[in-house]
């Protein structure tokens, strides 16, 4: 099958806007977590989140997003925030790639595949309240298209005139990883030459936080010290911290990218998928689903566990999930496991749900490009399962990375894994 490389990347996260800003912040050990500011969370059991920093007139906030620089004000009202974030990440990725199709054939060979785990939850919440209070005549005609998950792909394709595959993924917290993997396969199978792929999420609203808190998924013990709340693999972890943002990559057929002299960040060589068939929210206790997804990705990549230098783990900071993932890694990697560097970037930005896999894929590719591995923050007292593993606690680590893996696991027992290599 045809080779697929990454030629553009864009990101908006709780650390801020932009690829360079994000990478500098996360490798410096900065945290994007804080007390929830977007609404009154005083009556909720979890009051911490990773909110995207927004530009405020008169304030100079590094990395703050000014959405007006990307989307006209009248158009903003036609989209939920998750589409805003997806649009921003996609635009930055496309501009980074330098890809500008010059004819109809090139436009028809360029597609978009971006997803979200939940979609326009905040818009649905607010519209439901307004309808109850003011009646159905007050519902915006843009309510449905502003909330639908596939409208990220729709809006991006309309903006650029990309007429190739127009698709979306909805697989909870594995969405971003599945989106990139599925888009890569479209190129491998010659259905497209270029794809914009990734995930976006903006579920930090009362019903979103309240819902995840109700199923006891969120951290509740660090409301007064929010930057310590996300602590993957640490004994004191008590749940994940909800985050928001988007990640997008431009995927391109290798010869296509070479012909136009594009910058190549890395190659996608492996993609593995599996299902737990176990429980709607909890992963299989033996980690078999994650194990099989990673094994499939290595097989597709044509490499062995001994070839992997770095793993960006799913590592959400939940009591069950973290140890289960490490158990699966130990099972697959065997004696090589202690030689692999691993970290959870969710320790700095929280769990971006449907955007997580895309953002973490970008961090993984940057580790290959720079030879710097981002740290796992707040790892003060590792669990017994983590004993002997290199989880890169507290501070970034320099290491040559030729082959790297990124994991994502989601509600419903859906698992996905990507393998990247230096070109």
PDB file of C-alpha atoms in Angstrom, residues 119-346:
ATOM      1  CA  UNK A 119     -19.958  17.359  19.616  1.00  0.00           C
ATOM      2  CA  UNK A 120     -22.067  20.411  20.367  1.00  0.00           C
ATOM      3  CA  UNK A 121     -22.947  19.585  23.955  1.00  0.00           C
ATOM      4  CA  UNK A 122     -22.800  23.159  25.208  1.00  0.00           C
ATOM      5  CA  UNK A 123     -25.042  24.325  22.367  1.00  0.00           C
ATOM      6  CA  UNK A 124     -27.509  21.522  23.059  1.00  0.00           C
ATOM      7  CA  UNK A 125     -27.525  22.414  26.761  1.00  0.00           C
ATOM      8  CA  UNK A 126     -28.108  26.116  26.167  1.00  0.00           C
ATOM      9  CA  UNK A 127     -30.726  25.606  23.453  1.00  0.00           C
ATOM     10  CA  UNK A 128     -32.660  23.160  25.643  1.00  0.00           C
ATOM     11  CA  UNK A 129     -32.774  25.705  28.466  1.00  0.00           C
ATOM     12  CA  UNK A 130     -33.828  28.505  26.122  1.00  0.00           C
ATOM     13  CA  UNK A 131     -36.567  26.388  24.525  1.00  0.00           C
ATOM     14  CA  UNK A 132     -37.931  25.461  27.942  1.00  0.00           C
ATOM     15  CA  UNK A 133     -37.930  29.088  29.085  1.00  0.00           C
ATOM     16  CA  UNK A 134     -38.836  30.950  25.872  1.00  0.00           C
ATOM     17  CA  UNK A 135     -40.408  28.404  23.528  1.00  0.00           C
ATOM     18  CA  UNK A 136     -39.444  26.666  20.263  1.00  0.00           C
ATOM     19  CA  UNK A 137     -39.673  29.822  18.144  1.00  0.00           C
ATOM     20  CA  UNK A 138     -36.430  31.024  19.748  1.00  0.00           C
ATOM     21  CA  UNK A 139     -34.391  28.072  18.427  1.00  0.00           C
ATOM     22  CA  UNK A 140     -31.758  29.148  15.932  1.00  0.00           C
ATOM     23  CA  UNK A 141     -32.010  27.668  12.412  1.00  0.00           C
ATOM     24  CA  UNK A 142     -28.312  26.904  12.820  1.00  0.00           C
ATOM     25  CA  UNK A 143     -28.809  24.861  15.998  1.00  0.00           C
ATOM     26  CA  UNK A 144     -28.579  21.445  14.315  1.00  0.00           C
ATOM     27  CA  UNK A 145     -25.697  22.164  11.887  1.00  0.00           C
ATOM     28  CA  UNK A 146     -23.789  23.911  14.672  1.00  0.00           C
ATOM     29  CA  UNK A 147     -24.022  20.815  16.870  1.00  0.00           C
ATOM     30  CA  UNK A 148     -23.430  17.923  14.460  1.00  0.00           C
ATOM     31  CA  UNK A 149     -20.051  16.245  14.780  1.00  0.00           C
ATOM     32  CA  UNK A 150     -19.414  15.870  11.038  1.00  0.00           C
ATOM     33  CA  UNK A 151     -19.805  19.611  10.562  1.00  0.00           C
ATOM     34  CA  UNK A 152     -16.148  20.120  11.503  1.00  0.00           C
ATOM     35  CA  UNK A 153     -15.216  18.245   8.352  1.00  0.00           C
ATOM     36  CA  UNK A 154     -18.022  19.984   6.488  1.00  0.00           C
ATOM     37  CA  UNK A 155     -16.936  23.480   7.481  1.00  0.00           C
ATOM     38  CA  UNK A 156     -13.261  22.839   6.744  1.00  0.00           C
ATOM     39  CA  UNK A 157     -14.020  21.322   3.351  1.00  0.00           C
ATOM     40  CA  UNK A 158     -16.236  24.288   2.445  1.00  0.00           C
ATOM     41  CA  UNK A 159     -13.596  26.783   3.562  1.00  0.00           C
ATOM     42  CA  UNK A 160     -10.896  25.276   1.352  1.00  0.00           C
ATOM     43  CA  UNK A 161     -12.941  23.685  -1.407  1.00  0.00           C
ATOM     44  CA  UNK A 162     -11.642  20.207  -0.562  1.00  0.00           C
ATOM     45  CA  UNK A 163     -13.957  17.834  -2.445  1.00  0.00           C
ATOM     46  CA  UNK A 164     -12.418  14.472  -1.562  1.00  0.00           C
ATOM     47  CA  UNK A 165     -13.643  12.108   1.194  1.00  0.00           C
ATOM     48  CA  UNK A 166     -15.683  14.060   3.742  1.00  0.00           C
ATOM     49  CA  UNK A 167     -16.039  11.927   6.833  1.00  0.00           C
ATOM     50  CA  UNK A 168     -16.169  11.993  10.638  1.00  0.00           C
ATOM     51  CA  UNK A 169     -15.365   9.651  13.510  1.00  0.00           C
ATOM     52  CA  UNK A 170     -17.228   9.309  16.817  1.00  0.00           C
ATOM     53  CA  UNK A 171     -15.491   6.839  19.113  1.00  0.00           C
ATOM     54  CA  UNK A 172     -15.431   8.637  22.458  1.00  0.00           C
ATOM     55  CA  UNK A 173     -11.883   9.197  23.693  1.00  0.00           C
ATOM     56  CA  UNK A 174     -10.346   7.260  20.800  1.00  0.00           C
ATOM     57  CA  UNK A 175     -11.871   9.581  18.190  1.00  0.00           C
ATOM     58  CA  UNK A 176      -8.767  11.598  17.287  1.00  0.00           C
ATOM     59  CA  UNK A 177      -6.624   8.492  16.881  1.00  0.00           C
ATOM     60  CA  UNK A 178      -9.234   6.684  14.808  1.00  0.00           C
ATOM     61  CA  UNK A 179      -9.685   9.779  12.623  1.00  0.00           C
ATOM     62  CA  UNK A 180      -5.989   9.944  11.783  1.00  0.00           C
ATOM     63  CA  UNK A 181      -5.729   6.200  11.252  1.00  0.00           C
ATOM     64  CA  UNK A 182      -8.831   6.020   9.070  1.00  0.00           C
ATOM     65  CA  UNK A 183      -7.719   9.021   7.011  1.00  0.00           C
ATOM     66  CA  UNK A 184      -4.300   7.429   6.500  1.00  0.00           C
ATOM     67  CA  UNK A 185      -5.982   4.293   5.180  1.00  0.00           C
ATOM     68  CA  UNK A 186      -7.975   6.335   2.660  1.00  0.00           C
ATOM     69  CA  UNK A 187      -4.667   7.562   1.262  1.00  0.00           C
ATOM     70  CA  UNK A 188      -3.081   4.111   1.444  1.00  0.00           C
ATOM     71  CA  UNK A 189      -6.002   2.719  -0.573  1.00  0.00           C
ATOM     72  CA  UNK A 190      -5.751   5.520  -3.173  1.00  0.00           C
ATOM     73  CA  UNK A 191      -9.071   7.167  -2.307  1.00  0.00           C
ATOM     74  CA  UNK A 192      -7.247  10.453  -1.714  1.00  0.00           C
ATOM     75  CA  UNK A 193      -3.780  11.986  -1.931  1.00  0.00           C
ATOM     76  CA  UNK A 194      -4.163  14.459   0.947  1.00  0.00           C
ATOM     77  CA  UNK A 195      -6.369  14.353   4.051  1.00  0.00           C
ATOM     78  CA  UNK A 196      -6.908  16.805   6.895  1.00  0.00           C
ATOM     79  CA  UNK A 197      -7.542  14.655   9.962  1.00  0.00           C
ATOM     80  CA  UNK A 198      -8.012  15.044  13.710  1.00  0.00           C
ATOM     81  CA  UNK A 199     -10.441  15.671  16.517  1.00  0.00           C
ATOM     82  CA  UNK A 200     -12.023  18.507  18.484  1.00  0.00           C
ATOM     83  CA  UNK A 201     -13.941  18.827  21.743  1.00  0.00           C
ATOM     84  CA  UNK A 202     -15.583  21.528  23.842  1.00  0.00           C
ATOM     85  CA  UNK A 203     -17.606  19.704  26.485  1.00  0.00           C
ATOM     86  CA  UNK A 204     -16.637  21.853  29.469  1.00  0.00           C
ATOM     87  CA  UNK A 205     -20.125  23.013  30.395  1.00  0.00           C
ATOM     88  CA  UNK A 206     -22.417  22.285  33.312  1.00  0.00           C
ATOM     89  CA  UNK A 207     -24.033  19.224  31.773  1.00  0.00           C
ATOM     90  CA  UNK A 208     -20.706  17.895  30.511  1.00  0.00           C
ATOM     91  CA  UNK A 209     -18.849  18.197  33.795  1.00  0.00           C
ATOM     92  CA  UNK A 210     -21.907  17.148  35.758  1.00  0.00           C
ATOM     93  CA  UNK A 211     -22.391  14.091  33.574  1.00  0.00           C
ATOM     94  CA  UNK A 212     -18.834  12.824  33.837  1.00  0.00           C
ATOM     95  CA  UNK A 213     -18.865  13.525  37.569  1.00  0.00           C
ATOM     96  CA  UNK A 214     -22.065  11.495  37.917  1.00  0.00           C
ATOM     97  CA  UNK A 215     -20.332   8.416  36.512  1.00  0.00           C
ATOM     98  CA  UNK A 216     -17.431   9.068  38.892  1.00  0.00           C
ATOM     99  CA  UNK A 217     -14.859   9.559  36.160  1.00  0.00           C
ATOM    100  CA  UNK A 218     -13.534  12.974  37.224  1.00  0.00           C
ATOM    101  CA  UNK A 219     -10.998  14.038  39.825  1.00  0.00           C
ATOM    102  CA  UNK A 220     -12.676  15.561  42.882  1.00  0.00           C
ATOM    103  CA  UNK A 221      -9.878  15.652  45.455  1.00  0.00           C
ATOM    104  CA  UNK A 222      -7.786  18.477  44.024  1.00  0.00           C
ATOM    105  CA  UNK A 223     -10.279  21.305  43.552  1.00  0.00           C
ATOM    106  CA  UNK A 224      -8.059  23.628  45.591  1.00  0.00           C
ATOM    107  CA  UNK A 225      -4.865  22.608  43.746  1.00  0.00           C
ATOM    108  CA  UNK A 226      -6.059  22.117  40.161  1.00  0.00           C
ATOM    109  CA  UNK A 227      -2.631  21.803  38.558  1.00  0.00           C
ATOM    110  CA  UNK A 228      -2.046  18.691  40.671  1.00  0.00           C
ATOM    111  CA  UNK A 229      -5.352  17.041  39.765  1.00  0.00           C
ATOM    112  CA  UNK A 230      -4.219  15.143  36.673  1.00  0.00           C
ATOM    113  CA  UNK A 231      -1.620  12.660  37.926  1.00  0.00           C
ATOM    114  CA  UNK A 232      -1.390   9.602  35.662  1.00  0.00           C
ATOM    115  CA  UNK A 233       0.186   6.489  37.203  1.00  0.00           C
ATOM    116  CA  UNK A 234       0.435   8.144  40.619  1.00  0.00           C
ATOM    117  CA  UNK A 235      -1.049   6.397  43.648  1.00  0.00           C
ATOM    118  CA  UNK A 236      -2.986   9.540  44.617  1.00  0.00           C
ATOM    119  CA  UNK A 237      -4.857   9.846  41.297  1.00  0.00           C
ATOM    120  CA  UNK A 238      -8.631   9.948  41.633  1.00  0.00           C
ATOM    121  CA  UNK A 239     -10.002  10.552  38.127  1.00  0.00           C
ATOM    122  CA  UNK A 240      -9.350  12.521  34.976  1.00  0.00           C
ATOM    123  CA  UNK A 241      -9.515  16.281  34.462  1.00  0.00           C
ATOM    124  CA  UNK A 242     -11.734  17.310  31.569  1.00  0.00           C
ATOM    125  CA  UNK A 243     -10.024  19.357  28.875  1.00  0.00           C
ATOM    126  CA  UNK A 244     -10.932  20.978  25.560  1.00  0.00           C
ATOM    127  CA  UNK A 245      -9.311  21.920  22.277  1.00  0.00           C
ATOM    128  CA  UNK A 246      -8.418  20.340  18.951  1.00  0.00           C
ATOM    129  CA  UNK A 247      -5.604  18.763  17.013  1.00  0.00           C
ATOM    130  CA  UNK A 248      -5.340  18.426  13.236  1.00  0.00           C
ATOM    131  CA  UNK A 249      -2.745  16.968  10.898  1.00  0.00           C
ATOM    132  CA  UNK A 250      -2.327  17.050   7.145  1.00  0.00           C
ATOM    133  CA  UNK A 251      -1.668  13.550   5.862  1.00  0.00           C
ATOM    134  CA  UNK A 252      -0.162  13.101   2.430  1.00  0.00           C
ATOM    135  CA  UNK A 253       0.935  10.313   0.132  1.00  0.00           C
ATOM    136  CA  UNK A 254       4.711  10.133   0.367  1.00  0.00           C
ATOM    137  CA  UNK A 255       5.571  10.643  -3.314  1.00  0.00           C
ATOM    138  CA  UNK A 256       2.992  13.440  -3.553  1.00  0.00           C
ATOM    139  CA  UNK A 257       4.658  15.231  -0.651  1.00  0.00           C
ATOM    140  CA  UNK A 258       8.162  14.694  -2.050  1.00  0.00           C
ATOM    141  CA  UNK A 259       7.187  15.962  -5.493  1.00  0.00           C
ATOM    142  CA  UNK A 260       6.079  19.323  -4.126  1.00  0.00           C
ATOM    143  CA  UNK A 261       8.976  19.608  -1.685  1.00  0.00           C
ATOM    144  CA  UNK A 262       6.817  19.506   1.433  1.00  0.00           C
ATOM    145  CA  UNK A 263       8.303  19.334   4.914  1.00  0.00           C
ATOM    146  CA  UNK A 264       7.776  15.831   6.295  1.00  0.00           C
ATOM    147  CA  UNK A 265       7.411  15.492  10.064  1.00  0.00           C
ATOM    148  CA  UNK A 266       7.085  11.712  10.229  1.00  0.00           C
ATOM    149  CA  UNK A 267       5.481   8.710   8.563  1.00  0.00           C
ATOM    150  CA  UNK A 268       2.432   6.816   9.805  1.00  0.00           C
ATOM    151  CA  UNK A 269       3.422   3.183   9.544  1.00  0.00           C
ATOM    152  CA  UNK A 270       1.005   1.404  11.880  1.00  0.00           C
ATOM    153  CA  UNK A 271      -2.629   1.590  12.931  1.00  0.00           C
ATOM    154  CA  UNK A 272      -4.390  -0.915  15.166  1.00  0.00           C
ATOM    155  CA  UNK A 273      -7.972  -1.165  16.384  1.00  0.00           C
ATOM    156  CA  UNK A 274      -9.813  -3.458  18.779  1.00  0.00           C
ATOM    157  CA  UNK A 275     -12.854  -3.773  21.014  1.00  0.00           C
ATOM    158  CA  UNK A 276     -13.030  -4.929  24.624  1.00  0.00           C
ATOM    159  CA  UNK A 277     -16.588  -6.304  24.421  1.00  0.00           C
ATOM    160  CA  UNK A 278     -16.616  -5.878  28.190  1.00  0.00           C
ATOM    161  CA  UNK A 279     -18.248  -2.766  29.727  1.00  0.00           C
ATOM    162  CA  UNK A 280     -19.662   0.597  28.654  1.00  0.00           C
ATOM    163  CA  UNK A 281     -17.184   2.694  30.660  1.00  0.00           C
ATOM    164  CA  UNK A 282     -14.535   0.449  32.215  1.00  0.00           C
ATOM    165  CA  UNK A 283     -11.707  -1.133  30.226  1.00  0.00           C
ATOM    166  CA  UNK A 284     -11.256  -4.887  30.303  1.00  0.00           C
ATOM    167  CA  UNK A 285      -9.445  -5.702  33.531  1.00  0.00           C
ATOM    168  CA  UNK A 286      -6.718  -7.731  31.826  1.00  0.00           C
ATOM    169  CA  UNK A 287      -6.002  -4.975  29.287  1.00  0.00           C
ATOM    170  CA  UNK A 288      -6.501  -7.392  26.420  1.00  0.00           C
ATOM    171  CA  UNK A 289      -8.215  -4.837  24.192  1.00  0.00           C
ATOM    172  CA  UNK A 290      -5.379  -2.345  24.440  1.00  0.00           C
ATOM    173  CA  UNK A 291      -2.857  -5.138  24.022  1.00  0.00           C
ATOM    174  CA  UNK A 292      -4.462  -6.310  20.782  1.00  0.00           C
ATOM    175  CA  UNK A 293      -4.711  -2.771  19.376  1.00  0.00           C
ATOM    176  CA  UNK A 294      -1.014  -2.146  20.028  1.00  0.00           C
ATOM    177  CA  UNK A 295      -0.059  -5.552  18.653  1.00  0.00           C
ATOM    178  CA  UNK A 296      -2.041  -4.898  15.472  1.00  0.00           C
ATOM    179  CA  UNK A 297      -0.409  -1.485  15.026  1.00  0.00           C
ATOM    180  CA  UNK A 298       3.084  -2.973  15.364  1.00  0.00           C
ATOM    181  CA  UNK A 299       2.217  -5.708  12.888  1.00  0.00           C
ATOM    182  CA  UNK A 300       0.931  -3.199  10.332  1.00  0.00           C
ATOM    183  CA  UNK A 301       4.044  -1.077  10.869  1.00  0.00           C
ATOM    184  CA  UNK A 302       6.265  -4.083  10.237  1.00  0.00           C
ATOM    185  CA  UNK A 303       8.219  -3.558  13.442  1.00  0.00           C
ATOM    186  CA  UNK A 304       8.630  -5.321  16.764  1.00  0.00           C
ATOM    187  CA  UNK A 305       8.227  -4.002  20.291  1.00  0.00           C
ATOM    188  CA  UNK A 306      12.024  -3.717  20.491  1.00  0.00           C
ATOM    189  CA  UNK A 307      11.935  -1.017  17.788  1.00  0.00           C
ATOM    190  CA  UNK A 308       9.731   1.362  19.806  1.00  0.00           C
ATOM    191  CA  UNK A 309      11.502   4.206  21.617  1.00  0.00           C
ATOM    192  CA  UNK A 310       8.559   6.180  23.024  1.00  0.00           C
ATOM    193  CA  UNK A 311       4.896   5.657  23.882  1.00  0.00           C
ATOM    194  CA  UNK A 312       2.485   8.516  24.456  1.00  0.00           C
ATOM    195  CA  UNK A 313       0.151   6.601  26.736  1.00  0.00           C
ATOM    196  CA  UNK A 314      -3.586   7.061  27.078  1.00  0.00           C
ATOM    197  CA  UNK A 315      -2.865   7.621  30.789  1.00  0.00           C
ATOM    198  CA  UNK A 316      -5.990   9.466  31.899  1.00  0.00           C
ATOM    199  CA  UNK A 317      -5.314   9.494  35.669  1.00  0.00           C
ATOM    200  CA  UNK A 318      -8.184   7.137  36.484  1.00  0.00           C
ATOM    201  CA  UNK A 319      -7.652   4.538  39.230  1.00  0.00           C
ATOM    202  CA  UNK A 320      -8.451   1.583  36.954  1.00  0.00           C
ATOM    203  CA  UNK A 321      -7.355   2.650  33.494  1.00  0.00           C
ATOM    204  CA  UNK A 322      -3.738   3.616  34.128  1.00  0.00           C
ATOM    205  CA  UNK A 323      -2.624   0.317  35.631  1.00  0.00           C
ATOM    206  CA  UNK A 324      -4.574  -1.657  33.032  1.00  0.00           C
ATOM    207  CA  UNK A 325      -2.754   0.155  30.222  1.00  0.00           C
ATOM    208  CA  UNK A 326       0.648  -0.455  31.802  1.00  0.00           C
ATOM    209  CA  UNK A 327      -0.253  -4.125  32.275  1.00  0.00           C
ATOM    210  CA  UNK A 328      -1.024  -4.368  28.554  1.00  0.00           C
ATOM    211  CA  UNK A 329       2.237  -2.627  27.645  1.00  0.00           C
ATOM    212  CA  UNK A 330       4.245  -4.963  29.864  1.00  0.00           C
ATOM    213  CA  UNK A 331       2.534  -7.960  28.307  1.00  0.00           C
ATOM    214  CA  UNK A 332       3.310  -6.835  24.765  1.00  0.00           C
ATOM    215  CA  UNK A 333       6.776  -5.381  25.302  1.00  0.00           C
ATOM    216  CA  UNK A 334       8.080  -7.948  27.775  1.00  0.00           C
ATOM    217  CA  UNK A 335      11.711  -7.418  28.725  1.00  0.00           C
ATOM    218  CA  UNK A 336      11.893  -4.371  26.472  1.00  0.00           C
ATOM    219  CA  UNK A 337       9.256  -2.455  28.462  1.00  0.00           C
ATOM    220  CA  UNK A 338      11.748  -0.832  30.889  1.00  0.00           C
ATOM    221  CA  UNK A 339      13.772   0.413  27.906  1.00  0.00           C
ATOM    222  CA  UNK A 340      10.854   2.340  26.382  1.00  0.00           C
ATOM    223  CA  UNK A 341      10.225   5.909  27.517  1.00  0.00           C
ATOM    224  CA  UNK A 342       6.540   6.579  28.221  1.00  0.00           C
ATOM    225  CA  UNK A 343       4.628   9.628  29.325  1.00  0.00           C
ATOM    226  CA  UNK A 344       1.100  10.929  29.660  1.00  0.00           C
ATOM    227  CA  UNK A 345       0.692  14.450  28.326  1.00  0.00           C
ATOM    228  CA  UNK A 346      -2.771  14.497  29.891  1.00  0.00           C
TER     229      UNK A 346
END
